[in-house]
Each structure stands twice: as structure tokens, then as C-alpha cells.
mmCIF file of C-alpha atoms in Angstrom:
data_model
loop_
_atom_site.group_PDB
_atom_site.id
_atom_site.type_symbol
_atom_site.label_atom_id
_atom_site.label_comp_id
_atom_site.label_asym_id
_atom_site.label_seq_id
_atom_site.Cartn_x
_atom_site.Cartn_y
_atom_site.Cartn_z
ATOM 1 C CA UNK A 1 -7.564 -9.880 -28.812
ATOM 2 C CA UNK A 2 -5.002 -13.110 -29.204
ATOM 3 C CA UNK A 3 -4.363 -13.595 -25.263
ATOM 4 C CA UNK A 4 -3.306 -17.521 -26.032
ATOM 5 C CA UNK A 5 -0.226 -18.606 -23.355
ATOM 6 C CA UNK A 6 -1.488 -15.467 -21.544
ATOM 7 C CA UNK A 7 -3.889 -14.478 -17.875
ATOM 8 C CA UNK A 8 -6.539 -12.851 -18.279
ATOM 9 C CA UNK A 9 -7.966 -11.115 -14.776
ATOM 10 C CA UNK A 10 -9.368 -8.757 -13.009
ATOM 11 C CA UNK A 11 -7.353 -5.546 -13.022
ATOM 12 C CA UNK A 12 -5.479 -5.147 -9.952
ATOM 13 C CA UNK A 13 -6.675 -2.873 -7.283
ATOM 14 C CA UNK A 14 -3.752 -0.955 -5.147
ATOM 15 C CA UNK A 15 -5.057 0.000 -1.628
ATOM 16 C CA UNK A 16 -1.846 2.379 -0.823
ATOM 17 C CA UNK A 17 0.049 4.422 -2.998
ATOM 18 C CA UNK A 18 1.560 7.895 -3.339
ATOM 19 C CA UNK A 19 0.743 9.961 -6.756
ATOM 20 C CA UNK A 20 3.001 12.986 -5.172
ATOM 21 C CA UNK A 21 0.624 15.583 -6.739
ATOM 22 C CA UNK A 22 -0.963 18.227 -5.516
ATOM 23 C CA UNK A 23 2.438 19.371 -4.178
ATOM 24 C CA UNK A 24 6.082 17.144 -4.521
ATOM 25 C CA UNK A 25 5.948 17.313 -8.729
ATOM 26 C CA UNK A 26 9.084 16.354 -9.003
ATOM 27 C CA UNK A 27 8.776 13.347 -7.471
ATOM 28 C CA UNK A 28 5.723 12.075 -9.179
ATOM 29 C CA UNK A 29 2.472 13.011 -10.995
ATOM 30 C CA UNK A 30 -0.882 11.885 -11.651
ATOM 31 C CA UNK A 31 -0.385 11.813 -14.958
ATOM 32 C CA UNK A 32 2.980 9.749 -14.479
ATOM 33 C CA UNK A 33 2.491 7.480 -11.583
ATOM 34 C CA UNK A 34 -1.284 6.599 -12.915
ATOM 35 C CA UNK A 35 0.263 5.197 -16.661
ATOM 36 C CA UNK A 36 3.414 3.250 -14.588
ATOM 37 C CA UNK A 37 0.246 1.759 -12.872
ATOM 38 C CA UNK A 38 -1.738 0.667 -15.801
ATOM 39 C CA UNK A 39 1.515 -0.383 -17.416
ATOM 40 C CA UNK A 40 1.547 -2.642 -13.914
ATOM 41 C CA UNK A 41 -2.427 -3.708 -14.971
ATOM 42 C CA UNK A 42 -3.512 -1.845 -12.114
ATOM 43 C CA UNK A 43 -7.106 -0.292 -13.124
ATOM 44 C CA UNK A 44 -8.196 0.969 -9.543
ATOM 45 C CA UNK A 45 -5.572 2.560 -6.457
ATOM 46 C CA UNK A 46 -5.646 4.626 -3.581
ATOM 47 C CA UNK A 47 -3.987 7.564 -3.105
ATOM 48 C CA UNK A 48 -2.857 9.127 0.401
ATOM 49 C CA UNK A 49 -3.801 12.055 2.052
ATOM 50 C CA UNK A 50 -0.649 13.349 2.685
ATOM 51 C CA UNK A 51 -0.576 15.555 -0.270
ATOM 52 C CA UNK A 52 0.308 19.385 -0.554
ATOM 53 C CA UNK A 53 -2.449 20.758 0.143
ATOM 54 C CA UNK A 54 -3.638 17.639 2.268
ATOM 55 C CA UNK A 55 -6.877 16.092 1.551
ATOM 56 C CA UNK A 56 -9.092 17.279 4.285
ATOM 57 C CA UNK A 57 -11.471 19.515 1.937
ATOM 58 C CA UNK A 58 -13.726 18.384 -1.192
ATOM 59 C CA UNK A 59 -12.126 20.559 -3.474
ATOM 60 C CA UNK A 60 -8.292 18.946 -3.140
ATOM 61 C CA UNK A 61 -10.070 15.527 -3.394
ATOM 62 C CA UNK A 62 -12.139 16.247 -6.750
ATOM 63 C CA UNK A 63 -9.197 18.154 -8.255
ATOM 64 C CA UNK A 64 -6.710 14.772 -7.545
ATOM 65 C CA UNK A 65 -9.827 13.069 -9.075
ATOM 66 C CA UNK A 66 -10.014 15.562 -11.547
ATOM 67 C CA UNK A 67 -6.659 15.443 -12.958
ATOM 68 C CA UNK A 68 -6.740 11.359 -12.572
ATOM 69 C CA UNK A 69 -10.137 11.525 -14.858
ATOM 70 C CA UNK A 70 -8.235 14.041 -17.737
ATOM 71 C CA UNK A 71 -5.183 11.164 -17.253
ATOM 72 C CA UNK A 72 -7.922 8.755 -17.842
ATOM 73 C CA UNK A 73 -5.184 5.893 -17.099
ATOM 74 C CA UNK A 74 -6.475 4.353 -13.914
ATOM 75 C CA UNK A 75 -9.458 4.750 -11.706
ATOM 76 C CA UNK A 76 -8.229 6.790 -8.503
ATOM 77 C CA UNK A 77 -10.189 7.299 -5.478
ATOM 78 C CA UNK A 78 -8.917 9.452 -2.661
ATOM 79 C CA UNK A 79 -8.170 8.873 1.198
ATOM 80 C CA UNK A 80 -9.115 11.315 2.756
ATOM 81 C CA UNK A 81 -7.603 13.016 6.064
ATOM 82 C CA UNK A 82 -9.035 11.511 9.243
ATOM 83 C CA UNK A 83 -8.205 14.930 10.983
ATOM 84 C CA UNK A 84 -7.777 18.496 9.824
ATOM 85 C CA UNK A 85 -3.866 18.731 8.350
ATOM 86 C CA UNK A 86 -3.409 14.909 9.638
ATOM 87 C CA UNK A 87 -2.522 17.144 13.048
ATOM 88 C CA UNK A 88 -4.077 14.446 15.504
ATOM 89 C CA UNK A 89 -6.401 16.858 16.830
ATOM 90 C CA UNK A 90 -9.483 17.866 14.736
ATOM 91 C CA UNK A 91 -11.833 15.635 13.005
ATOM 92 C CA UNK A 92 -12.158 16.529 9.295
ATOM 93 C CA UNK A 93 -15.087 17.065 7.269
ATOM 94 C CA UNK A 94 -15.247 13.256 6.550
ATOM 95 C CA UNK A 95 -18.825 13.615 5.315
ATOM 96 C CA UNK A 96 -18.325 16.261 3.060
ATOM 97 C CA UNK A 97 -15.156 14.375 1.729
ATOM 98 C CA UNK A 98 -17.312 10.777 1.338
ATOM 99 C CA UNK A 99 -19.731 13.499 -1.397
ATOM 100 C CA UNK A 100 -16.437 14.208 -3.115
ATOM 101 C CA UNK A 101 -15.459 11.039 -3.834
ATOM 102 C CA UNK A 102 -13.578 9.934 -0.822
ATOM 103 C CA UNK A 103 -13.461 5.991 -0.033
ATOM 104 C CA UNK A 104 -11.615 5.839 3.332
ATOM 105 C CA UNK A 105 -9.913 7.591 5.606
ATOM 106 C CA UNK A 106 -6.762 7.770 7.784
ATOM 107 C CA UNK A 107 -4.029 9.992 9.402
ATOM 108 C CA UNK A 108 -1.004 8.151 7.605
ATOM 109 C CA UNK A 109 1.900 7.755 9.889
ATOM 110 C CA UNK A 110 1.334 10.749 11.838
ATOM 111 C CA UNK A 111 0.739 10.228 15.512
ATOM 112 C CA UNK A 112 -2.901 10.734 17.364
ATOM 113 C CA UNK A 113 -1.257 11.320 20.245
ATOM 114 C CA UNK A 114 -4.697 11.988 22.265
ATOM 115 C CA UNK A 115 -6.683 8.786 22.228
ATOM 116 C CA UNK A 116 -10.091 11.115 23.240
ATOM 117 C CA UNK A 117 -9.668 12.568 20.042
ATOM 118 C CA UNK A 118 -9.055 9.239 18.075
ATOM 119 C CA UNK A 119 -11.782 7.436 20.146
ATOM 120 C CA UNK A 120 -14.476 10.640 18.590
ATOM 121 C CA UNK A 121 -13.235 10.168 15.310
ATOM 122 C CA UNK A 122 -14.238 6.291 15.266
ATOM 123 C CA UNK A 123 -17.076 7.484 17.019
ATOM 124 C CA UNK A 124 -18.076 9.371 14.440
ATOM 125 C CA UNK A 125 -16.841 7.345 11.586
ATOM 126 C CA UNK A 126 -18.829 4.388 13.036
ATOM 127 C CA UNK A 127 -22.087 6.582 12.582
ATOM 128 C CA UNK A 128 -21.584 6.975 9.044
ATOM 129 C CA UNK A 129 -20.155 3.568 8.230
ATOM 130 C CA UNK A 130 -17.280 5.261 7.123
ATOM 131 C CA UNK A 131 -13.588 2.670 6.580
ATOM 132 C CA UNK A 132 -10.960 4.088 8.880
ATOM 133 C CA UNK A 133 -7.258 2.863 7.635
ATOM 134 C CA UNK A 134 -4.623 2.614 10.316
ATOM 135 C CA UNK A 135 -1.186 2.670 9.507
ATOM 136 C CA UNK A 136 0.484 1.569 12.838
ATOM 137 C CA UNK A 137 3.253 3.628 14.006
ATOM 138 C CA UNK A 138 3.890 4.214 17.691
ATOM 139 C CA UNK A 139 5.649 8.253 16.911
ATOM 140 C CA UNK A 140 7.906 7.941 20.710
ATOM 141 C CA UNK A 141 9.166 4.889 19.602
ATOM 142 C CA UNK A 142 9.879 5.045 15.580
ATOM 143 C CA UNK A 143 11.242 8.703 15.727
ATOM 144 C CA UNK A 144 14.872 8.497 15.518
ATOM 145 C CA UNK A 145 14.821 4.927 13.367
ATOM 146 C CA UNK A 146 15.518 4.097 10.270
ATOM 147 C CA UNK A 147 15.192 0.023 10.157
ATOM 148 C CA UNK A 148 14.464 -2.469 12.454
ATOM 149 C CA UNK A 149 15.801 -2.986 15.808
ATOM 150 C CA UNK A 150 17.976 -6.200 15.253
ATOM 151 C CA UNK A 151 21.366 -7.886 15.164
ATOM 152 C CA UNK A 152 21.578 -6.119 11.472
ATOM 153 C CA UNK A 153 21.094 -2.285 13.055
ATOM 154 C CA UNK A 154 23.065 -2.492 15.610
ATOM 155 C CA UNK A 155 26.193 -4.534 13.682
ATOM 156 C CA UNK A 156 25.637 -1.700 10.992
ATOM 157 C CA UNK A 157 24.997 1.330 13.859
ATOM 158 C CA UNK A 158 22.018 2.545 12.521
ATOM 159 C CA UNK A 159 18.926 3.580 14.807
ATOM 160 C CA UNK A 160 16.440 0.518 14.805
ATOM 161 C CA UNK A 161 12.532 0.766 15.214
ATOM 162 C CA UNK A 162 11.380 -2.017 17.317
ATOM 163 C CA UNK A 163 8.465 -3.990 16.585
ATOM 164 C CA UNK A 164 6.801 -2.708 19.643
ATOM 165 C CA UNK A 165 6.418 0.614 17.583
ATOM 166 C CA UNK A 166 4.141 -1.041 15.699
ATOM 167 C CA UNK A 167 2.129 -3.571 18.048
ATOM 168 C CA UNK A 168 1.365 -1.101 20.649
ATOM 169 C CA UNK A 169 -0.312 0.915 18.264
ATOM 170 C CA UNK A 170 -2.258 -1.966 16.973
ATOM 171 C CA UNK A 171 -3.285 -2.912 19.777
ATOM 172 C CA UNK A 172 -4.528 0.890 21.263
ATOM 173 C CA UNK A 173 -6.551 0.845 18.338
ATOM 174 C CA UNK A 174 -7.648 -2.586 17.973
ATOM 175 C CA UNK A 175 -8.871 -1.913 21.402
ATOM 176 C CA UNK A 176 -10.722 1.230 20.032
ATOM 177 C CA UNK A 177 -12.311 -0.191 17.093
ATOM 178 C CA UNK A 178 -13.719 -2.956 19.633
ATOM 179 C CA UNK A 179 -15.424 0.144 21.454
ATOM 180 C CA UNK A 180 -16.844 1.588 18.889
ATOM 181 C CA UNK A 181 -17.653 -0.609 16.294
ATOM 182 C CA UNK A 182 -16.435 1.026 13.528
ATOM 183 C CA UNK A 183 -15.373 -0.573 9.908
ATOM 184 C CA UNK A 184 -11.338 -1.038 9.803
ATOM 185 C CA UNK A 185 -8.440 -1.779 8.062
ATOM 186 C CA UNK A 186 -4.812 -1.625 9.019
ATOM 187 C CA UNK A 187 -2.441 -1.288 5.995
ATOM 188 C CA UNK A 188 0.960 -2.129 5.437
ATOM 189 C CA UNK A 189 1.607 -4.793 8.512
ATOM 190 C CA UNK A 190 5.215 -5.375 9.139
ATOM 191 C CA UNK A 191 5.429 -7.519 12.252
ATOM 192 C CA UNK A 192 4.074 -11.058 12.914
ATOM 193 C CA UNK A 193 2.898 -10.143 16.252
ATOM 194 C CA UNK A 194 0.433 -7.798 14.221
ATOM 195 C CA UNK A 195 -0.657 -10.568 12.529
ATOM 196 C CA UNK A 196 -1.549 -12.567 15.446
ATOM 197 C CA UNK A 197 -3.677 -9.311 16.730
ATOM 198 C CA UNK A 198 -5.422 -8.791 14.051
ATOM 199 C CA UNK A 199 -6.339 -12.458 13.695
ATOM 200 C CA UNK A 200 -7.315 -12.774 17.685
ATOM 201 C CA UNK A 201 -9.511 -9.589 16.906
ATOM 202 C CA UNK A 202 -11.281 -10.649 14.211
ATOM 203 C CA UNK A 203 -12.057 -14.072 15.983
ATOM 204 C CA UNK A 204 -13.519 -12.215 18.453
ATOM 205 C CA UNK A 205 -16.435 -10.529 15.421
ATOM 206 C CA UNK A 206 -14.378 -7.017 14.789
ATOM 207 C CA UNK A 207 -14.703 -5.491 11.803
ATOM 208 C CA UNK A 208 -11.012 -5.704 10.617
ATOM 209 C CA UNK A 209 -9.024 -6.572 7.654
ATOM 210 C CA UNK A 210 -5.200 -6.311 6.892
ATOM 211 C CA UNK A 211 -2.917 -5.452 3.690
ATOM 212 C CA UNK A 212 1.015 -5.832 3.399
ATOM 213 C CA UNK A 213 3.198 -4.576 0.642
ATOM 214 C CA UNK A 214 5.118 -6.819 -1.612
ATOM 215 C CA UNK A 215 8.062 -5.718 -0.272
ATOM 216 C CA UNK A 216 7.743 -6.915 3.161
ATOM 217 C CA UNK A 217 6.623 -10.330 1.990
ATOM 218 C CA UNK A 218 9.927 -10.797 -0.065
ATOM 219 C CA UNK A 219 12.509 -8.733 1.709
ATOM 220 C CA UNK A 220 13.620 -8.833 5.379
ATOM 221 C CA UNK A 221 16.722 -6.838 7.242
ATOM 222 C CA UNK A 222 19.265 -8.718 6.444
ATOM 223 C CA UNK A 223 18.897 -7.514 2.986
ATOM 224 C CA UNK A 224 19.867 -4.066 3.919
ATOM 225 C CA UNK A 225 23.584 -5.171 4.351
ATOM 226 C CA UNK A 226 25.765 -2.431 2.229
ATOM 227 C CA UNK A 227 23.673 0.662 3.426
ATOM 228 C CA UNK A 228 21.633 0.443 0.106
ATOM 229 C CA UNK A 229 19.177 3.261 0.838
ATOM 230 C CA UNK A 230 16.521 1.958 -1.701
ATOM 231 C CA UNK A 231 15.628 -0.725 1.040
ATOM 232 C CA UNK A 232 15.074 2.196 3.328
ATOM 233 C CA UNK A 233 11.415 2.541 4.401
ATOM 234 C CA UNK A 234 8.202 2.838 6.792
ATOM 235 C CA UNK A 235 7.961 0.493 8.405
ATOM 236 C CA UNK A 236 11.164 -1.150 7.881
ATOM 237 C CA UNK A 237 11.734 -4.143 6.895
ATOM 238 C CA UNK A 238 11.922 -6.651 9.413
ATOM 239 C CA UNK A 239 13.394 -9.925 10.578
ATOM 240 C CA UNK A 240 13.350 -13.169 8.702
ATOM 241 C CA UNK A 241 10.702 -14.398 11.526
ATOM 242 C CA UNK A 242 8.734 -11.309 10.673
ATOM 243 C CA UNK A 243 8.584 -12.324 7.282
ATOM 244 C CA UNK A 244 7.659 -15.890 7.508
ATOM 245 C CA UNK A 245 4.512 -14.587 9.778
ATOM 246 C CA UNK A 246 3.636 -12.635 7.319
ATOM 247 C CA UNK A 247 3.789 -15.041 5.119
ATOM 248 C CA UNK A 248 1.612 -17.221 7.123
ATOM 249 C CA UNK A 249 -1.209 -14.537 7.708
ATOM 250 C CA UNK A 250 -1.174 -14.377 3.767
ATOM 251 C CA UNK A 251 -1.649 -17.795 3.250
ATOM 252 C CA UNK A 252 -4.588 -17.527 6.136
ATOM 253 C CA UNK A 253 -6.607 -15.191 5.257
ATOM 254 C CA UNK A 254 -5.449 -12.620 7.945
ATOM 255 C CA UNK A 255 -4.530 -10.539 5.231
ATOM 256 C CA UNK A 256 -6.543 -9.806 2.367
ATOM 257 C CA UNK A 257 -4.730 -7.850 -0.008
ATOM 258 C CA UNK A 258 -1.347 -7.267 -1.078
ATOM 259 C CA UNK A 259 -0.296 -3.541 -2.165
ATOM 260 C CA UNK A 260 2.644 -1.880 -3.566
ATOM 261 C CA UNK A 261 2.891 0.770 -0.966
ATOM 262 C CA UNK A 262 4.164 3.084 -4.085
ATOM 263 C CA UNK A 263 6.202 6.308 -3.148
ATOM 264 C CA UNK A 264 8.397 7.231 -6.186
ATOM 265 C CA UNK A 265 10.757 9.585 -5.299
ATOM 266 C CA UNK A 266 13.646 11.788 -7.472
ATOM 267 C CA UNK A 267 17.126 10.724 -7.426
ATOM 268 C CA UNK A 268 18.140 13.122 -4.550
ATOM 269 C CA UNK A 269 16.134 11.954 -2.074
ATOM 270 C CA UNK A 270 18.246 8.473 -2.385
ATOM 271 C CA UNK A 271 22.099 10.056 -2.252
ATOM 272 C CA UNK A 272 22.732 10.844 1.330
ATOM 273 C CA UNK A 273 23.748 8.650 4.476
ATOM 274 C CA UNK A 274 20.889 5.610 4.915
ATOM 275 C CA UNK A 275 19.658 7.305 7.650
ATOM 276 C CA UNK A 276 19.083 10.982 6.119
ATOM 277 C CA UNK A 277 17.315 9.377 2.733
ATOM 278 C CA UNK A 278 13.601 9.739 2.559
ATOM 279 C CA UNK A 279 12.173 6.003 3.214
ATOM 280 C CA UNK A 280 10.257 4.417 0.378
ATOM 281 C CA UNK A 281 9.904 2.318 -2.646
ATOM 282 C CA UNK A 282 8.249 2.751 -5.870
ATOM 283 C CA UNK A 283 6.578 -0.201 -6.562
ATOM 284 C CA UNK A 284 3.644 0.241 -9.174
ATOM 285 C CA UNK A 285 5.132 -1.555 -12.133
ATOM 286 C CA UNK A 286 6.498 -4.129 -10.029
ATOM 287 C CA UNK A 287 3.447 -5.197 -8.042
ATOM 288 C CA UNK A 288 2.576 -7.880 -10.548
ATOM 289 C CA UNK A 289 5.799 -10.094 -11.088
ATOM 290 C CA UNK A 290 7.065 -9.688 -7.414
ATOM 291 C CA UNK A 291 3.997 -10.942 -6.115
ATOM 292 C CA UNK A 292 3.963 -13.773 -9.051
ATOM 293 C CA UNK A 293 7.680 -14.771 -6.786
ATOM 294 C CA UNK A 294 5.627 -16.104 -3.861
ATOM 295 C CA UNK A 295 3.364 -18.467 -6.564
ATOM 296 C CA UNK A 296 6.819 -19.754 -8.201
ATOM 297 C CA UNK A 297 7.958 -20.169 -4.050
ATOM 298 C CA UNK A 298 4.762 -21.981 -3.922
ATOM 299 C CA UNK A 299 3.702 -19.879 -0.761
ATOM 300 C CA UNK A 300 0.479 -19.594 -2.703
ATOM 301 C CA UNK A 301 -1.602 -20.397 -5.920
ATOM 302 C CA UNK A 302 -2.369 -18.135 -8.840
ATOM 303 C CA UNK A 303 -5.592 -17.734 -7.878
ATOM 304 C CA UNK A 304 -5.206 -17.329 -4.292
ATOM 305 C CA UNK A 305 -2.369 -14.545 -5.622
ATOM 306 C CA UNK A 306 -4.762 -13.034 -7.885
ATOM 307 C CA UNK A 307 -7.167 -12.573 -5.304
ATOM 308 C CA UNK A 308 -5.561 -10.837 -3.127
ATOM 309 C CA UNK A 309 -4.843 -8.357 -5.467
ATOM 310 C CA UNK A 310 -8.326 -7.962 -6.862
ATOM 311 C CA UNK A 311 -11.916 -9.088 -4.913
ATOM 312 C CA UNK A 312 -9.618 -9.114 -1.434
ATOM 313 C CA UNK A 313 -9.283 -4.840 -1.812
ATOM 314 C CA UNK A 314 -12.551 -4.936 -3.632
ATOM 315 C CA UNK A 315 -14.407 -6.363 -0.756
ATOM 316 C CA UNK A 316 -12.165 -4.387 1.982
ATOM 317 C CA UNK A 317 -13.458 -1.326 -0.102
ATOM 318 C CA UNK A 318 -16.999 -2.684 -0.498
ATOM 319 C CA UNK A 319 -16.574 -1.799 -4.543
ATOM 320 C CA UNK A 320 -18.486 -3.975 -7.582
ATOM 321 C CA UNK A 321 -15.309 -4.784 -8.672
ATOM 322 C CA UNK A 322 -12.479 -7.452 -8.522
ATOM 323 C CA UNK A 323 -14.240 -10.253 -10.759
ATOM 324 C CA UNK A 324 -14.711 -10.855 -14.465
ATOM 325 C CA UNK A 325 -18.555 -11.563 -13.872
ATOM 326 C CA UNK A 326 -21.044 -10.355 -16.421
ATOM 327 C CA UNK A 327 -22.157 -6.998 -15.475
ATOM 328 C CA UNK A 328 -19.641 -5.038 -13.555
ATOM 329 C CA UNK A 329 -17.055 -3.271 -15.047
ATOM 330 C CA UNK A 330 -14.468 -4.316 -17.545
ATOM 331 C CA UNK A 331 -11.427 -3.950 -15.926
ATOM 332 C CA UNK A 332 -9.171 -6.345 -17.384
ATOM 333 C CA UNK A 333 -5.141 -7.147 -16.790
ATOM 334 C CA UNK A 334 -3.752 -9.385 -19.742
ATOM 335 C CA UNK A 335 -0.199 -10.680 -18.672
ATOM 336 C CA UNK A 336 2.450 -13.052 -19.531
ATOM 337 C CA UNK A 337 3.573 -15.211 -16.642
ATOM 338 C CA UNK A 338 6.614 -16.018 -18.303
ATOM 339 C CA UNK A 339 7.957 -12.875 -20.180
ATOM 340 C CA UNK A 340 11.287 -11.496 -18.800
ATOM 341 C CA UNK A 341 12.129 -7.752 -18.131
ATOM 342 C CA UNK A 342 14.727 -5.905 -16.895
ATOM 343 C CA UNK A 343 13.807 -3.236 -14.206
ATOM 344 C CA UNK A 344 15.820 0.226 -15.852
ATOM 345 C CA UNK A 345 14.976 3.945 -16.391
ATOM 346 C CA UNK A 346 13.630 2.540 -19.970
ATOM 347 C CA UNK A 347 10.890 -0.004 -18.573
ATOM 348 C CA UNK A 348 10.017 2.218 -15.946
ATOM 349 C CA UNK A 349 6.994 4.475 -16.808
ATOM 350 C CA UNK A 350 6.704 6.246 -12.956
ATOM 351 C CA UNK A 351 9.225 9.011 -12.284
ATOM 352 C CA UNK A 352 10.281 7.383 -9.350
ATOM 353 C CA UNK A 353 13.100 5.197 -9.893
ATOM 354 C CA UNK A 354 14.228 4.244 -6.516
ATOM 355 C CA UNK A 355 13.536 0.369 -6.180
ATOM 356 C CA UNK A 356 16.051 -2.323 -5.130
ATOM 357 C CA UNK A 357 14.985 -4.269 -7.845
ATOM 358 C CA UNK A 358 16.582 -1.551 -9.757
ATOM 359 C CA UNK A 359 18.683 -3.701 -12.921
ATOM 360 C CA UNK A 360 17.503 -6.940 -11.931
ATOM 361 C CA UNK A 361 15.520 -9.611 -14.514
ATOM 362 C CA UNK A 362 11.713 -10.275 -13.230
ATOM 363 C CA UNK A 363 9.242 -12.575 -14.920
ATOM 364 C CA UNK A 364 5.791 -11.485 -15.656
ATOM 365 C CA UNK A 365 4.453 -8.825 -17.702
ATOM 366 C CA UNK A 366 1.525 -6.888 -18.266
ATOM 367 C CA UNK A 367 0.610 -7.226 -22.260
ATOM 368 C CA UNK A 368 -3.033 -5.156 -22.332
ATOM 369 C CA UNK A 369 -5.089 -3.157 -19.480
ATOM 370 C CA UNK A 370 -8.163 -2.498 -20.143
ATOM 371 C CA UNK A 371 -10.284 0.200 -18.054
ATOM 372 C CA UNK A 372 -14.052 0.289 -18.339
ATOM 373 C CA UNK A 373 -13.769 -1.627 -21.541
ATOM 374 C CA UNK A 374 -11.284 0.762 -22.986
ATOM 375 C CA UNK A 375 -7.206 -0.287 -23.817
ATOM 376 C CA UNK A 376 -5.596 2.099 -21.832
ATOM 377 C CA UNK A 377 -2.087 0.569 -21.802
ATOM 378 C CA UNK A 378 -1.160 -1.993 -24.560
ATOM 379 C CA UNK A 379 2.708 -3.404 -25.044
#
């Protein structure tokens, strides 16, 4: 294969995305979102529980993997529910969901309310070695908000989630974790006080690592002037000073991966008042050249950029994976730093259309994906 003027990596592994099937179809399917991703040269992603049915039984997570394998686009591997119908209240069969394929766990944005019953589901997750993913939302304090509490919000009247939502929770669980030992990771960070959390904690020997999405890393409140409801997600997006900390906790190691945070969504779910549209950004194909911004902001270096979106969710993950070494699997991403491409309904593979780098001119492109050795997406 002529890769000259071209990188050749690792394919990228996603840590959080949304396929949309078993249940919302016409948002997104396996079949769909999985080729937008290897048209991103992702090889490897994770897919949320929050599915219809939920994945808190074996059979929902072999039939996602199921339908992923007759796809045979990416690799997916399922999180499972970390309680029965993500209620808060009863543990799910996490064992019998590691046998079916199951890599982590979590109970999305939806509240544990009862810290007894969080505190016996690290318990029990500790036992077994078993990742627990938190994605930090205090439920009291996000549920009438829409994007963050600021000078923006309140000169635009909209609702505003305070960062608070997000660092109490961090810190109830951070607190937990330290208890009972159990492997964690906290996805999707918004606020630089997180940051300095989960950096104090992990001084202090926890178990912890920390993703962000691209978005966050590139896009603050401010940007939300105009009511444009594709900047409308969970958590918001936050202030500038949010933004630079998360920038800083890239650049130290406090965060180890960078993830699209993918939720494609139909054209509906977009056309109502900011506040009444469903939050959320699809963000597979884009993954690559918005993170290759922060190397041409020289935030970062290539490799330090590649890394964190290979071996750093490799090792989170504890998978063989994330390297070009001889012997593991040949998951490969050829791409072109340099190639231009417009963001439209044409270069967009996934369903979901709603990103607000809708019509705008990246650089970067994915020529070739390999998976296991095998082309699965070539331009």
C-alpha cells in the first residue's frame, strides 16, 4: 500500500459512543454508526448501556456484539449497566455480563441517588476487578439545565448547570473508589476543578484515569451565542477557564484519552427551542481532524495526540492493543494530515448529522483502516 506523505498508526480506540441500536433506529445503527467510525480510522469503541432494551443481561450485550460482528466494520465491546435498568438501585449481573463480552461498566448520567447502593456496587466490582466508568452528573443540580451556568446563560435566559453538578459528584465518588479500591475511570470531564480532583486522587495511589471529548477541548460557552442547538449537550460546554484546564490536564497526563462522545441523532431532535432539543453531538468521523486542531495549536505533539487516542484507552481498558508492535493485532489508521474536507450529508457516513462543524472545511483524513489485517474502509 503507497502510504508516502501519509500516518500510519494505531487505529483509534473510542471509549464513549452511542450506536442507538437495540432501540432509537432512526437515529443510528450498528451497521451505520460502526462504518462512519472506520471511515474516522476508528477500529475499536465503546458503546453505552443506555440502549432499548438496556444492557443489563448477556443476551442484549452478545446481540449488539452480534450485529457489530455481521457489520464487521469496527471492533465493539459493550458497557454494560452498573445496575438493573440504570435505576440506581439494583446491582446487575456484572459477572454474567463480563462472560458476554462486557468491558466496563457504568450507570450513564442517571443518578445513584443512594450512596449504600453505589458503595455495594464498587464493593462488588472491586472483587472482580471489574472497570467502573463514572459519568459525573449531580441529577438535583443539572435537571432543569441546558448549558453552563455563566454570564452566556443568563445574558441568553437559558437554565445553566453549574460546575458544582459535576464536582460534587466527583468527589462522592472519588471518595468511594478510595474506600473500596476498585478500578475507575471517569469519562467525559467538563470542569477544571475535576481535573484538579482527579489529579489530587491519583497522587494519593487511586486507581483512576480520565477521558474528555473533543468537543470540550475546542469549544467553550461562548460559542453557543445564536441558540445553535447542535452545541447543545451533557455536560455542557463550559467556560473559557474550563477549557484551558482541560487543556492543561491533557497536556499532563490527567487525562488519558480523548473520545468523541458520539450520539447521532435525526434531524427532529435538533428543530425545537435550545432548551427542548435532545443534547448531543455526533462526532465519529470527526474525532481525527478535530483532535489534529490542538497539534496545529501546538497544545500537543502528534505523538502525544496519537496516544491519547490509541495505548491511553488501550491501557485504561487493559486491551493488547494501541501499538503497531509485532504481534498484536493489525489495526491500522492510514491518514492524510493535510487533506481538506468539507463536513456535509455527502462526507458523512453516520446517520446522525447534527454537528456544529456541520459545512465547515477540516484538515485530516482517513485514507485506509485496516481491522485485524483486513481493509475495512478504503477512500
Amino acid at each position: 500500500m503507497d502510504a508516502r506523505n501519509k500516518i500510519v498508526c494505531p487505529g483509534l480506540i473510542d471509549l464513549f459512543t452511542h450506536l442507538r441500536e437495540p432501540g432509537a433506529t432512526q437515529k443510528g445503527s450498528i451497521a451505520s454508526e460502526t462504518a462512519a467510525a472506520a471511515a474516522g480510522g476508528i477500529t475499536t469503541l465503546l458503546t453505552s448501556p443506555a440502549t432499548s432494551p438496556i444492557v443489563d443481561t448477556p443476551a442484549v450485550a452478545e446481540l449488539i456484539q452480534d450485529r457489530a460482528a455481521d457489520a464487521g466494520f469496527v471492533r465493539v465491546l459493550p458497557i454494560g449497566a452498573l445496575t438493573r435498568g440504570l435505576q440506581g438501585e439494583q446491582l446487575a449481573p456484572l459477572h454474567a455480563l463480563t462472560r458476554s463480552g462486557c468491558v466496563a461498566f457504568t450507570n450513564a448520567r442517571l443518578p445513584m441517588v443512594d450512596s449504600l447502593a453505589l458503595l455495594r456496587c464498587l464493593e462488588y466490582a472491586a472483587t472482580f476487578d471489574l472497570l467502573v466508568i463514572f459519568q459525573a452528573q449531580d441529577a438535583g443540580l443539572s435537571r432543569k439545565g441546558c448549558m453552563h451556568d455563566g454570564a452566556s446563560s443568563a445574558r441568553m435566559g437559558l437554565e445553566g448547570i453549574p460546575e458544582a453538578a459535576e464536582t460534587i459528584e466527583v468527589s462522592r465518588c472519588l471518595l468511594l473508589i478510595e474506600q473500596t479500591g476498585v478500578r475507575a475511570h471517569f469519562g467525559q470531564l467538563s470542569c477544571e476543578r475535576s481535573i484538579q480532583l482527579i489529579d489530587a486522587a491519583r497522587k494519593r495511589g487511586l486507581q483512576v484515569t480520565a477521558d474528555v471529548a473533543i468537543h470540550h477541548l475546542l469549544l467553550c460557552d461562548e460559542d453557543v451565542n445564536g441558540f445553535d442547538s447542535s452545541l447543545h449537550v451533557q455536560p455542557p460546554l463550559r467556560s473559557p477557564l474550563d477549557r484551558a484546564g482541560l487543556r492543561q490536564g491533557l497536556v499532563t497526563d490527567t487525562l488519558s484519552a480523548i473520545c468523541s462522545d458520539h450520539q447521532p441523532l435525526d434531524v427532529i431532535a435538533k428543530q425545537a427551542p435550545f432548551s427542548e432539543t435532545e443534547p448531543g453531538i455526533s462526532g465519529l468521523e470527526t474525532l481525527l481532524p478535530l483532535s489534529l486542531k490542538l497539534v496545529e495549536q501546538k497544545l500537543i505533539e502528534l505523538p502525544q495526540l496519537i496516544e491519547k487516542l490509541t495505548l491511553g484507552p488501550a491501557k485504561i481498558l487493559g486491551l493488547d492493543s494501541g501499538t503497531l508492535q509485532s504481534g498484536v493485532q493489525a489495526d491500522v489508521c492510514i491518514f492524510d494530515p493535510e487533506a481538506t474536507w468539507t463536513v456535509n450529508d455527502q462526507s458523512l457516513l453516520s446517520m446522525g448529522k447534527n454537528t456544529p462543524y456541520y459545512g465547515h472545511t477540516l484538515k485530516g483524513r482517513v485514507d485506509c483502516t485496516l481491522l485485524g489485517g483486513r481493509i475495512v474502509f478504503k477512500r
